[in-house]
Amino acid sequence: MPDISKAVGFLDDRSLVQVRKERIGRYAHTVVRATPLGVRTFRNLLDGLRKYGIS
Protein backbone atom coordinates (compact mmCIF):
# COMPACT_ATOMS: atom_id res chain seq x y z
CA MET A 1 0.00 0.00 0.00
CA PRO A 2 2.75 2.58 0.63
CA ASP A 3 3.70 2.49 -3.05
CA ILE A 4 0.13 3.27 -4.07
CA SER A 5 -0.06 6.10 -1.53
CA LYS A 6 3.16 7.59 -2.87
CA ALA A 7 1.94 7.38 -6.47
CA VAL A 8 -1.41 8.98 -5.61
CA GLY A 9 0.37 11.69 -3.61
CA PHE A 10 2.72 12.37 -6.53
CA LEU A 11 -0.24 12.75 -8.92
CA ASP A 12 -2.20 14.85 -6.41
CA ASP A 13 0.74 17.23 -5.87
CA ARG A 14 0.78 17.88 -9.63
CA SER A 15 -3.02 18.39 -9.84
CA LEU A 16 -3.41 15.33 -12.08
CA VAL A 17 -5.93 13.69 -9.73
CA GLN A 18 -8.38 14.73 -7.02
CA VAL A 19 -8.39 12.70 -3.83
CA ARG A 20 -11.42 12.45 -1.59
CA LYS A 21 -11.54 10.42 1.62
CA GLU A 22 -14.88 9.27 2.95
CA ARG A 23 -16.29 6.84 5.46
CA ILE A 24 -18.96 4.33 4.64
CA GLY A 25 -20.07 2.79 7.88
CA ARG A 26 -16.97 1.56 9.69
CA TYR A 27 -14.77 1.58 6.59
CA ALA A 28 -12.67 4.37 5.15
CA HIS A 29 -12.57 4.77 1.38
CA THR A 30 -10.26 6.85 -0.75
CA VAL A 31 -11.69 8.01 -4.06
CA VAL A 32 -9.19 9.08 -6.71
CA ARG A 33 -10.44 10.84 -9.83
CA ALA A 34 -8.49 12.22 -12.77
CA THR A 35 -8.67 15.99 -13.28
CA PRO A 36 -9.06 17.49 -16.77
CA LEU A 37 -5.31 18.18 -16.70
CA GLY A 38 -4.67 14.58 -15.70
CA VAL A 39 -6.79 13.28 -18.59
CA ARG A 40 -4.96 15.51 -21.10
CA THR A 41 -1.58 14.48 -19.72
CA PHE A 42 -2.49 10.79 -19.90
CA ARG A 43 -3.75 11.12 -23.48
CA ASN A 44 -0.55 12.90 -24.48
CA LEU A 45 1.46 10.09 -22.92
CA LEU A 46 -0.53 7.49 -24.86
CA ASP A 47 -0.08 9.44 -28.11
CA GLY A 48 3.67 9.52 -27.50
CA LEU A 49 3.75 5.76 -26.90
CA ARG A 50 1.75 5.09 -30.05
CA LYS A 51 4.38 6.90 -32.12
CA TYR A 52 6.78 4.17 -31.05
CA GLY A 53 4.30 1.38 -31.75
CA ILE A 54 3.51 0.83 -28.09
CA SER A 55 -0.16 0.83 -27.19
JSON list of N, CA, C and O in Angstrom, two decimals:
[
{"chain": "A", "resi": 1, "resn": "MET", "atom": "N", "xyz": [0.79, -1.21, 0.00]},
{"chain": "A", "resi": 1, "resn": "MET", "atom": "CA", "xyz": [0.00, 0.00, 0.00]},
{"chain": "A", "resi": 1, "resn": "MET", "atom": "C", "xyz": [0.83, 1.28, 0.00]},
{"chain": "A", "resi": 1, "resn": "MET", "atom": "O", "xyz": [0.40, 2.24, -0.60]},
{"chain": "A", "resi": 2, "resn": "PRO", "atom": "N", "xyz": [1.98, 1.32, 0.63]},
{"chain": "A", "resi": 2, "resn": "PRO", "atom": "CA", "xyz": [2.75, 2.58, 0.63]},
{"chain": "A", "resi": 2, "resn": "PRO", "atom": "C", "xyz": [3.10, 3.04, -0.78]},
{"chain": "A", "resi": 2, "resn": "PRO", "atom": "O", "xyz": [3.12, 4.23, -1.05]},
{"chain": "A", "resi": 3, "resn": "ASP", "atom": "N", "xyz": [3.37, 2.10, -1.69]},
{"chain": "A", "resi": 3, "resn": "ASP", "atom": "CA", "xyz": [3.70, 2.49, -3.05]},
{"chain": "A", "resi": 3, "resn": "ASP", "atom": "C", "xyz": [2.52, 3.17, -3.74]},
{"chain": "A", "resi": 3, "resn": "ASP", "atom": "O", "xyz": [2.70, 4.14, -4.47]},
{"chain": "A", "resi": 4, "resn": "ILE", "atom": "N", "xyz": [1.32, 2.65, -3.49]},
{"chain": "A", "resi": 4, "resn": "ILE", "atom": "CA", "xyz": [0.13, 3.27, -4.07]},
{"chain": "A", "resi": 4, "resn": "ILE", "atom": "C", "xyz": [-0.08, 4.66, -3.47]},
{"chain": "A", "resi": 4, "resn": "ILE", "atom": "O", "xyz": [-0.37, 5.61, -4.20]},
{"chain": "A", "resi": 5, "resn": "SER", "atom": "N", "xyz": [0.10, 4.80, -2.18]},
{"chain": "A", "resi": 5, "resn": "SER", "atom": "CA", "xyz": [-0.06, 6.10, -1.53]},
{"chain": "A", "resi": 5, "resn": "SER", "atom": "C", "xyz": [0.92, 7.11, -2.08]},
{"chain": "A", "resi": 5, "resn": "SER", "atom": "O", "xyz": [0.57, 8.27, -2.31]},
{"chain": "A", "resi": 6, "resn": "LYS", "atom": "N", "xyz": [2.15, 6.68, -2.31]},
{"chain": "A", "resi": 6, "resn": "LYS", "atom": "CA", "xyz": [3.16, 7.59, -2.87]},
{"chain": "A", "resi": 6, "resn": "LYS", "atom": "C", "xyz": [2.78, 8.01, -4.28]},
{"chain": "A", "resi": 6, "resn": "LYS", "atom": "O", "xyz": [2.91, 9.18, -4.64]},
{"chain": "A", "resi": 7, "resn": "ALA", "atom": "N", "xyz": [2.31, 7.06, -5.09]},
{"chain": "A", "resi": 7, "resn": "ALA", "atom": "CA", "xyz": [1.94, 7.38, -6.47]},
{"chain": "A", "resi": 7, "resn": "ALA", "atom": "C", "xyz": [0.76, 8.34, -6.49]},
{"chain": "A", "resi": 7, "resn": "ALA", "atom": "O", "xyz": [0.76, 9.33, -7.25]},
{"chain": "A", "resi": 8, "resn": "VAL", "atom": "N", "xyz": [-0.25, 8.09, -5.67]},
{"chain": "A", "resi": 8, "resn": "VAL", "atom": "CA", "xyz": [-1.41, 8.98, -5.61]},
{"chain": "A", "resi": 8, "resn": "VAL", "atom": "C", "xyz": [-0.99, 10.36, -5.11]},
{"chain": "A", "resi": 8, "resn": "VAL", "atom": "O", "xyz": [-1.43, 11.38, -5.63]},
{"chain": "A", "resi": 9, "resn": "GLY", "atom": "N", "xyz": [-0.12, 10.41, -4.11]},
{"chain": "A", "resi": 9, "resn": "GLY", "atom": "CA", "xyz": [0.37, 11.69, -3.61]},
{"chain": "A", "resi": 9, "resn": "GLY", "atom": "C", "xyz": [1.14, 12.46, -4.67]},
{"chain": "A", "resi": 9, "resn": "GLY", "atom": "O", "xyz": [0.98, 13.67, -4.81]},
{"chain": "A", "resi": 10, "resn": "PHE", "atom": "N", "xyz": [1.96, 11.75, -5.44]},
{"chain": "A", "resi": 10, "resn": "PHE", "atom": "CA", "xyz": [2.72, 12.37, -6.53]},
{"chain": "A", "resi": 10, "resn": "PHE", "atom": "C", "xyz": [1.76, 13.00, -7.55]},
{"chain": "A", "resi": 10, "resn": "PHE", "atom": "O", "xyz": [1.93, 14.14, -7.97]},
{"chain": "A", "resi": 11, "resn": "LEU", "atom": "N", "xyz": [0.74, 12.25, -7.94]},
{"chain": "A", "resi": 11, "resn": "LEU", "atom": "CA", "xyz": [-0.24, 12.75, -8.92]},
{"chain": "A", "resi": 11, "resn": "LEU", "atom": "C", "xyz": [-1.06, 13.90, -8.35]},
{"chain": "A", "resi": 11, "resn": "LEU", "atom": "O", "xyz": [-1.35, 14.88, -9.04]},
{"chain": "A", "resi": 12, "resn": "ASP", "atom": "N", "xyz": [-1.43, 13.80, -7.08]},
{"chain": "A", "resi": 12, "resn": "ASP", "atom": "CA", "xyz": [-2.20, 14.85, -6.41]},
{"chain": "A", "resi": 12, "resn": "ASP", "atom": "C", "xyz": [-1.40, 16.14, -6.31]},
{"chain": "A", "resi": 12, "resn": "ASP", "atom": "O", "xyz": [-1.92, 17.23, -6.57]},
{"chain": "A", "resi": 13, "resn": "ASP", "atom": "N", "xyz": [-0.13, 16.04, -5.98]},
{"chain": "A", "resi": 13, "resn": "ASP", "atom": "CA", "xyz": [0.74, 17.23, -5.87]},
{"chain": "A", "resi": 13, "resn": "ASP", "atom": "C", "xyz": [0.83, 17.98, -7.18]},
{"chain": "A", "resi": 13, "resn": "ASP", "atom": "O", "xyz": [1.06, 19.19, -7.20]},
{"chain": "A", "resi": 14, "resn": "ARG", "atom": "N", "xyz": [0.67, 17.27, -8.30]},
{"chain": "A", "resi": 14, "resn": "ARG", "atom": "CA", "xyz": [0.78, 17.88, -9.63]},
{"chain": "A", "resi": 14, "resn": "ARG", "atom": "C", "xyz": [-0.59, 18.18, -10.23]},
{"chain": "A", "resi": 14, "resn": "ARG", "atom": "O", "xyz": [-0.70, 18.49, -11.42]},
{"chain": "A", "resi": 15, "resn": "SER", "atom": "N", "xyz": [-1.64, 18.10, -9.42]},
{"chain": "A", "resi": 15, "resn": "SER", "atom": "CA", "xyz": [-3.02, 18.39, -9.84]},
{"chain": "A", "resi": 15, "resn": "SER", "atom": "C", "xyz": [-3.49, 17.50, -10.98]},
{"chain": "A", "resi": 15, "resn": "SER", "atom": "O", "xyz": [-4.31, 17.91, -11.79]},
{"chain": "A", "resi": 16, "resn": "LEU", "atom": "N", "xyz": [-2.98, 16.27, -11.04]},
{"chain": "A", "resi": 16, "resn": "LEU", "atom": "CA", "xyz": [-3.41, 15.33, -12.08]},
{"chain": "A", "resi": 16, "resn": "LEU", "atom": "C", "xyz": [-4.59, 14.48, -11.62]},
{"chain": "A", "resi": 16, "resn": "LEU", "atom": "O", "xyz": [-5.32, 13.93, -12.45]},
{"chain": "A", "resi": 17, "resn": "VAL", "atom": "N", "xyz": [-4.78, 14.40, -10.30]},
{"chain": "A", "resi": 17, "resn": "VAL", "atom": "CA", "xyz": [-5.93, 13.69, -9.73]},
{"chain": "A", "resi": 17, "resn": "VAL", "atom": "C", "xyz": [-6.49, 14.49, -8.56]},
{"chain": "A", "resi": 17, "resn": "VAL", "atom": "O", "xyz": [-5.81, 15.34, -7.99]},
{"chain": "A", "resi": 18, "resn": "GLN", "atom": "N", "xyz": [-7.74, 14.21, -8.24]},
{"chain": "A", "resi": 18, "resn": "GLN", "atom": "CA", "xyz": [-8.38, 14.73, -7.02]},
{"chain": "A", "resi": 18, "resn": "GLN", "atom": "C", "xyz": [-8.55, 13.55, -6.08]},
{"chain": "A", "resi": 18, "resn": "GLN", "atom": "O", "xyz": [-8.96, 12.46, -6.52]},
{"chain": "A", "resi": 19, "resn": "VAL", "atom": "N", "xyz": [-8.27, 13.76, -4.82]},
{"chain": "A", "resi": 19, "resn": "VAL", "atom": "CA", "xyz": [-8.39, 12.70, -3.83]},
{"chain": "A", "resi": 19, "resn": "VAL", "atom": "C", "xyz": [-9.44, 13.11, -2.81]},
{"chain": "A", "resi": 19, "resn": "VAL", "atom": "O", "xyz": [-9.42, 14.23, -2.29]},
{"chain": "A", "resi": 20, "resn": "ARG", "atom": "N", "xyz": [-10.38, 12.20, -2.58]},
{"chain": "A", "resi": 20, "resn": "ARG", "atom": "CA", "xyz": [-11.42, 12.45, -1.59]},
{"chain": "A", "resi": 20, "resn": "ARG", "atom": "C", "xyz": [-11.47, 11.24, -0.66]},
{"chain": "A", "resi": 20, "resn": "ARG", "atom": "O", "xyz": [-11.50, 10.10, -1.10]},
{"chain": "A", "resi": 21, "resn": "LYS", "atom": "N", "xyz": [-11.46, 11.50, 0.63]},
{"chain": "A", "resi": 21, "resn": "LYS", "atom": "CA", "xyz": [-11.54, 10.42, 1.62]},
{"chain": "A", "resi": 21, "resn": "LYS", "atom": "C", "xyz": [-12.93, 10.49, 2.26]},
{"chain": "A", "resi": 21, "resn": "LYS", "atom": "O", "xyz": [-13.41, 11.56, 2.60]},
{"chain": "A", "resi": 22, "resn": "GLU", "atom": "N", "xyz": [-13.54, 9.33, 2.36]},
{"chain": "A", "resi": 22, "resn": "GLU", "atom": "CA", "xyz": [-14.88, 9.27, 2.95]},
{"chain": "A", "resi": 22, "resn": "GLU", "atom": "C", "xyz": [-15.02, 8.00, 3.78]},
{"chain": "A", "resi": 22, "resn": "GLU", "atom": "O", "xyz": [-14.24, 7.07, 3.62]},
{"chain": "A", "resi": 23, "resn": "ARG", "atom": "N", "xyz": [-16.00, 8.02, 4.64]},
{"chain": "A", "resi": 23, "resn": "ARG", "atom": "CA", "xyz": [-16.29, 6.84, 5.46]},
{"chain": "A", "resi": 23, "resn": "ARG", "atom": "C", "xyz": [-17.66, 6.31, 5.06]},
{"chain": "A", "resi": 23, "resn": "ARG", "atom": "O", "xyz": [-18.61, 7.05, 4.92]},
{"chain": "A", "resi": 24, "resn": "ILE", "atom": "N", "xyz": [-17.69, 5.01, 4.89]},
{"chain": "A", "resi": 24, "resn": "ILE", "atom": "CA", "xyz": [-18.96, 4.33, 4.64]},
{"chain": "A", "resi": 24, "resn": "ILE", "atom": "C", "xyz": [-19.10, 3.30, 5.75]},
{"chain": "A", "resi": 24, "resn": "ILE", "atom": "O", "xyz": [-18.39, 2.29, 5.77]},
{"chain": "A", "resi": 25, "resn": "GLY", "atom": "N", "xyz": [-19.95, 3.64, 6.70]},
{"chain": "A", "resi": 25, "resn": "GLY", "atom": "CA", "xyz": [-20.07, 2.79, 7.88]},
{"chain": "A", "resi": 25, "resn": "GLY", "atom": "C", "xyz": [-18.77, 2.82, 8.66]},
{"chain": "A", "resi": 25, "resn": "GLY", "atom": "O", "xyz": [-18.26, 3.88, 9.00]},
{"chain": "A", "resi": 26, "resn": "ARG", "atom": "N", "xyz": [-18.21, 1.65, 8.91]},
{"chain": "A", "resi": 26, "resn": "ARG", "atom": "CA", "xyz": [-16.97, 1.56, 9.69]},
{"chain": "A", "resi": 26, "resn": "ARG", "atom": "C", "xyz": [-15.73, 1.65, 8.82]},
{"chain": "A", "resi": 26, "resn": "ARG", "atom": "O", "xyz": [-14.62, 1.63, 9.33]},
{"chain": "A", "resi": 27, "resn": "TYR", "atom": "N", "xyz": [-15.91, 1.70, 7.50]},
{"chain": "A", "resi": 27, "resn": "TYR", "atom": "CA", "xyz": [-14.77, 1.58, 6.59]},
{"chain": "A", "resi": 27, "resn": "TYR", "atom": "C", "xyz": [-14.43, 2.91, 5.92]},
{"chain": "A", "resi": 27, "resn": "TYR", "atom": "O", "xyz": [-15.31, 3.63, 5.47]},
{"chain": "A", "resi": 28, "resn": "ALA", "atom": "N", "xyz": [-13.15, 3.17, 5.85]},
{"chain": "A", "resi": 28, "resn": "ALA", "atom": "CA", "xyz": [-12.67, 4.37, 5.15]},
{"chain": "A", "resi": 28, "resn": "ALA", "atom": "C", "xyz": [-12.43, 4.02, 3.68]},
{"chain": "A", "resi": 28, "resn": "ALA", "atom": "O", "xyz": [-11.96, 2.93, 3.37]},
{"chain": "A", "resi": 29, "resn": "HIS", "atom": "N", "xyz": [-12.77, 4.94, 2.82]},
{"chain": "A", "resi": 29, "resn": "HIS", "atom": "CA", "xyz": [-12.57, 4.77, 1.38]},
{"chain": "A", "resi": 29, "resn": "HIS", "atom": "C", "xyz": [-11.84, 5.99, 0.85]},
{"chain": "A", "resi": 29, "resn": "HIS", "atom": "O", "xyz": [-12.13, 7.11, 1.27]},
{"chain": "A", "resi": 30, "resn": "THR", "atom": "N", "xyz": [-10.93, 5.77, -0.06]},
{"chain": "A", "resi": 30, "resn": "THR", "atom": "CA", "xyz": [-10.26, 6.85, -0.75]},
{"chain": "A", "resi": 30, "resn": "THR", "atom": "C", "xyz": [-10.68, 6.80, -2.21]},
{"chain": "A", "resi": 30, "resn": "THR", "atom": "O", "xyz": [-10.54, 5.78, -2.87]},
{"chain": "A", "resi": 31, "resn": "VAL", "atom": "N", "xyz": [-11.24, 7.91, -2.68]},
{"chain": "A", "resi": 31, "resn": "VAL", "atom": "CA", "xyz": [-11.69, 8.01, -4.06]},
{"chain": "A", "resi": 31, "resn": "VAL", "atom": "C", "xyz": [-10.70, 8.89, -4.82]},
{"chain": "A", "resi": 31, "resn": "VAL", "atom": "O", "xyz": [-10.43, 10.02, -4.40]},
{"chain": "A", "resi": 32, "resn": "VAL", "atom": "N", "xyz": [-10.17, 8.35, -5.89]},
{"chain": "A", "resi": 32, "resn": "VAL", "atom": "CA", "xyz": [-9.19, 9.08, -6.71]},
{"chain": "A", "resi": 32, "resn": "VAL", "atom": "C", "xyz": [-9.80, 9.28, -8.08]},
{"chain": "A", "resi": 32, "resn": "VAL", "atom": "O", "xyz": [-10.24, 8.32, -8.71]},
{"chain": "A", "resi": 33, "resn": "ARG", "atom": "N", "xyz": [-9.82, 10.52, -8.54]},
{"chain": "A", "resi": 33, "resn": "ARG", "atom": "CA", "xyz": [-10.44, 10.84, -9.83]},
{"chain": "A", "resi": 33, "resn": "ARG", "atom": "C", "xyz": [-9.50, 11.73, -10.63]},
{"chain": "A", "resi": 33, "resn": "ARG", "atom": "O", "xyz": [-8.92, 12.68, -10.09]},
{"chain": "A", "resi": 34, "resn": "ALA", "atom": "N", "xyz": [-9.35, 11.42, -11.90]},
{"chain": "A", "resi": 34, "resn": "ALA", "atom": "CA", "xyz": [-8.49, 12.22, -12.77]},
{"chain": "A", "resi": 34, "resn": "ALA", "atom": "C", "xyz": [-9.10, 13.61, -12.97]},
{"chain": "A", "resi": 34, "resn": "ALA", "atom": "O", "xyz": [-10.31, 13.74, -13.14]},
{"chain": "A", "resi": 35, "resn": "THR", "atom": "N", "xyz": [-8.25, 14.62, -12.96]},
{"chain": "A", "resi": 35, "resn": "THR", "atom": "CA", "xyz": [-8.67, 15.99, -13.28]},
{"chain": "A", "resi": 35, "resn": "THR", "atom": "C", "xyz": [-8.61, 16.16, -14.80]},
{"chain": "A", "resi": 35, "resn": "THR", "atom": "O", "xyz": [-8.01, 15.35, -15.51]},
{"chain": "A", "resi": 36, "resn": "PRO", "atom": "N", "xyz": [-9.19, 17.23, -15.33]},
{"chain": "A", "resi": 36, "resn": "PRO", "atom": "CA", "xyz": [-9.06, 17.49, -16.77]},
{"chain": "A", "resi": 36, "resn": "PRO", "atom": "C", "xyz": [-7.59, 17.55, -17.21]},
{"chain": "A", "resi": 36, "resn": "PRO", "atom": "O", "xyz": [-7.23, 17.01, -18.26]},
{"chain": "A", "resi": 37, "resn": "LEU", "atom": "N", "xyz": [-6.74, 18.15, -16.39]},
{"chain": "A", "resi": 37, "resn": "LEU", "atom": "CA", "xyz": [-5.31, 18.18, -16.70]},
{"chain": "A", "resi": 37, "resn": "LEU", "atom": "C", "xyz": [-4.73, 16.77, -16.71]},
{"chain": "A", "resi": 37, "resn": "LEU", "atom": "O", "xyz": [-3.92, 16.42, -17.58]},
{"chain": "A", "resi": 38, "resn": "GLY", "atom": "N", "xyz": [-5.15, 15.95, -15.77]},
{"chain": "A", "resi": 38, "resn": "GLY", "atom": "CA", "xyz": [-4.67, 14.58, -15.70]},
{"chain": "A", "resi": 38, "resn": "GLY", "atom": "C", "xyz": [-5.08, 13.78, -16.93]},
{"chain": "A", "resi": 38, "resn": "GLY", "atom": "O", "xyz": [-4.30, 12.98, -17.46]},
{"chain": "A", "resi": 39, "resn": "VAL", "atom": "N", "xyz": [-6.31, 13.98, -17.39]},
{"chain": "A", "resi": 39, "resn": "VAL", "atom": "CA", "xyz": [-6.79, 13.28, -18.59]},
{"chain": "A", "resi": 39, "resn": "VAL", "atom": "C", "xyz": [-5.97, 13.71, -19.81]},
{"chain": "A", "resi": 39, "resn": "VAL", "atom": "O", "xyz": [-5.53, 12.87, -20.59]},
{"chain": "A", "resi": 40, "resn": "ARG", "atom": "N", "xyz": [-5.76, 15.01, -19.96]},
{"chain": "A", "resi": 40, "resn": "ARG", "atom": "CA", "xyz": [-4.96, 15.51, -21.10]},
{"chain": "A", "resi": 40, "resn": "ARG", "atom": "C", "xyz": [-3.54, 14.97, -21.06]},
{"chain": "A", "resi": 40, "resn": "ARG", "atom": "O", "xyz": [-3.00, 14.53, -22.07]},
{"chain": "A", "resi": 41, "resn": "THR", "atom": "N", "xyz": [-2.94, 14.97, -19.88]},
{"chain": "A", "resi": 41, "resn": "THR", "atom": "CA", "xyz": [-1.58, 14.48, -19.72]},
{"chain": "A", "resi": 41, "resn": "THR", "atom": "C", "xyz": [-1.50, 13.00, -20.06]},
{"chain": "A", "resi": 41, "resn": "THR", "atom": "O", "xyz": [-0.58, 12.56, -20.76]},
{"chain": "A", "resi": 42, "resn": "PHE", "atom": "N", "xyz": [-2.47, 12.23, -19.61]},
{"chain": "A", "resi": 42, "resn": "PHE", "atom": "CA", "xyz": [-2.49, 10.79, -19.90]},
{"chain": "A", "resi": 42, "resn": "PHE", "atom": "C", "xyz": [-2.66, 10.54, -21.40]},
{"chain": "A", "resi": 42, "resn": "PHE", "atom": "O", "xyz": [-1.97, 9.70, -21.98]},
{"chain": "A", "resi": 43, "resn": "ARG", "atom": "N", "xyz": [-3.55, 11.29, -22.04]},
{"chain": "A", "resi": 43, "resn": "ARG", "atom": "CA", "xyz": [-3.75, 11.12, -23.48]},
{"chain": "A", "resi": 43, "resn": "ARG", "atom": "C", "xyz": [-2.49, 11.49, -24.26]},
{"chain": "A", "resi": 43, "resn": "ARG", "atom": "O", "xyz": [-2.15, 10.81, -25.24]},
{"chain": "A", "resi": 44, "resn": "ASN", "atom": "N", "xyz": [-1.81, 12.53, -23.83]},
{"chain": "A", "resi": 44, "resn": "ASN", "atom": "CA", "xyz": [-0.55, 12.90, -24.48]},
{"chain": "A", "resi": 44, "resn": "ASN", "atom": "C", "xyz": [0.50, 11.81, -24.32]},
{"chain": "A", "resi": 44, "resn": "ASN", "atom": "O", "xyz": [1.25, 11.52, -25.26]},
{"chain": "A", "resi": 45, "resn": "LEU", "atom": "N", "xyz": [0.54, 11.20, -23.16]},
{"chain": "A", "resi": 45, "resn": "LEU", "atom": "CA", "xyz": [1.46, 10.09, -22.92]},
{"chain": "A", "resi": 45, "resn": "LEU", "atom": "C", "xyz": [1.15, 8.92, -23.86]},
{"chain": "A", "resi": 45, "resn": "LEU", "atom": "O", "xyz": [2.05, 8.35, -24.49]},
{"chain": "A", "resi": 46, "resn": "LEU", "atom": "N", "xyz": [-0.13, 8.58, -23.97]},
{"chain": "A", "resi": 46, "resn": "LEU", "atom": "CA", "xyz": [-0.53, 7.49, -24.86]},
{"chain": "A", "resi": 46, "resn": "LEU", "atom": "C", "xyz": [-0.18, 7.81, -26.32]},
{"chain": "A", "resi": 46, "resn": "LEU", "atom": "O", "xyz": [0.29, 6.94, -27.05]},
{"chain": "A", "resi": 47, "resn": "ASP", "atom": "N", "xyz": [-0.42, 9.04, -26.74]},
{"chain": "A", "resi": 47, "resn": "ASP", "atom": "CA", "xyz": [-0.08, 9.44, -28.11]},
{"chain": "A", "resi": 47, "resn": "ASP", "atom": "C", "xyz": [1.42, 9.28, -28.36]},
{"chain": "A", "resi": 47, "resn": "ASP", "atom": "O", "xyz": [1.83, 8.81, -29.42]},
{"chain": "A", "resi": 48, "resn": "GLY", "atom": "N", "xyz": [2.22, 9.66, -27.38]},
{"chain": "A", "resi": 48, "resn": "GLY", "atom": "CA", "xyz": [3.67, 9.52, -27.50]},
{"chain": "A", "resi": 48, "resn": "GLY", "atom": "C", "xyz": [4.08, 8.06, -27.61]},
{"chain": "A", "resi": 48, "resn": "GLY", "atom": "O", "xyz": [4.95, 7.70, -28.41]},
{"chain": "A", "resi": 49, "resn": "LEU", "atom": "N", "xyz": [3.45, 7.19, -26.83]},
{"chain": "A", "resi": 49, "resn": "LEU", "atom": "CA", "xyz": [3.75, 5.76, -26.90]},
{"chain": "A", "resi": 49, "resn": "LEU", "atom": "C", "xyz": [3.35, 5.16, -28.23]},
{"chain": "A", "resi": 49, "resn": "LEU", "atom": "O", "xyz": [4.05, 4.32, -28.79]},
{"chain": "A", "resi": 50, "resn": "ARG", "atom": "N", "xyz": [2.22, 5.62, -28.76]},
{"chain": "A", "resi": 50, "resn": "ARG", "atom": "CA", "xyz": [1.75, 5.09, -30.05]},
{"chain": "A", "resi": 50, "resn": "ARG", "atom": "C", "xyz": [2.72, 5.42, -31.18]},
{"chain": "A", "resi": 50, "resn": "ARG", "atom": "O", "xyz": [2.83, 4.66, -32.14]},
{"chain": "A", "resi": 51, "resn": "LYS", "atom": "N", "xyz": [3.41, 6.53, -31.08]},
{"chain": "A", "resi": 51, "resn": "LYS", "atom": "CA", "xyz": [4.38, 6.90, -32.12]},
{"chain": "A", "resi": 51, "resn": "LYS", "atom": "C", "xyz": [5.51, 5.88, -32.20]},
{"chain": "A", "resi": 51, "resn": "LYS", "atom": "O", "xyz": [6.13, 5.73, -33.23]},
{"chain": "A", "resi": 52, "resn": "TYR", "atom": "N", "xyz": [5.74, 5.18, -31.09]},
{"chain": "A", "resi": 52, "resn": "TYR", "atom": "CA", "xyz": [6.78, 4.17, -31.05]},
{"chain": "A", "resi": 52, "resn": "TYR", "atom": "C", "xyz": [6.20, 2.76, -31.20]},
{"chain": "A", "resi": 52, "resn": "TYR", "atom": "O", "xyz": [6.90, 1.78, -30.98]},
{"chain": "A", "resi": 53, "resn": "GLY", "atom": "N", "xyz": [4.93, 2.68, -31.55]},
{"chain": "A", "resi": 53, "resn": "GLY", "atom": "CA", "xyz": [4.30, 1.38, -31.75]},
{"chain": "A", "resi": 53, "resn": "GLY", "atom": "C", "xyz": [3.93, 0.68, -30.47]},
{"chain": "A", "resi": 53, "resn": "GLY", "atom": "O", "xyz": [3.66, -0.52, -30.47]},
{"chain": "A", "resi": 54, "resn": "ILE", "atom": "N", "xyz": [3.88, 1.41, -29.37]},
{"chain": "A", "resi": 54, "resn": "ILE", "atom": "CA", "xyz": [3.51, 0.83, -28.09]},
{"chain": "A", "resi": 54, "resn": "ILE", "atom": "C", "xyz": [2.11, 1.31, -27.75]},
{"chain": "A", "resi": 54, "resn": "ILE", "atom": "O", "xyz": [1.86, 2.51, -27.69]},
{"chain": "A", "resi": 55, "resn": "SER", "atom": "N", "xyz": [1.19, 0.39, -27.54]},
{"chain": "A", "resi": 55, "resn": "SER", "atom": "CA", "xyz": [-0.16, 0.83, -27.19]},
{"chain": "A", "resi": 55, "resn": "SER", "atom": "C", "xyz": [-0.83, -0.06, -26.22]},
{"chain": "A", "resi": 55, "resn": "SER", "atom": "O", "xyz": [-0.48, -1.05, -25.79]}
]
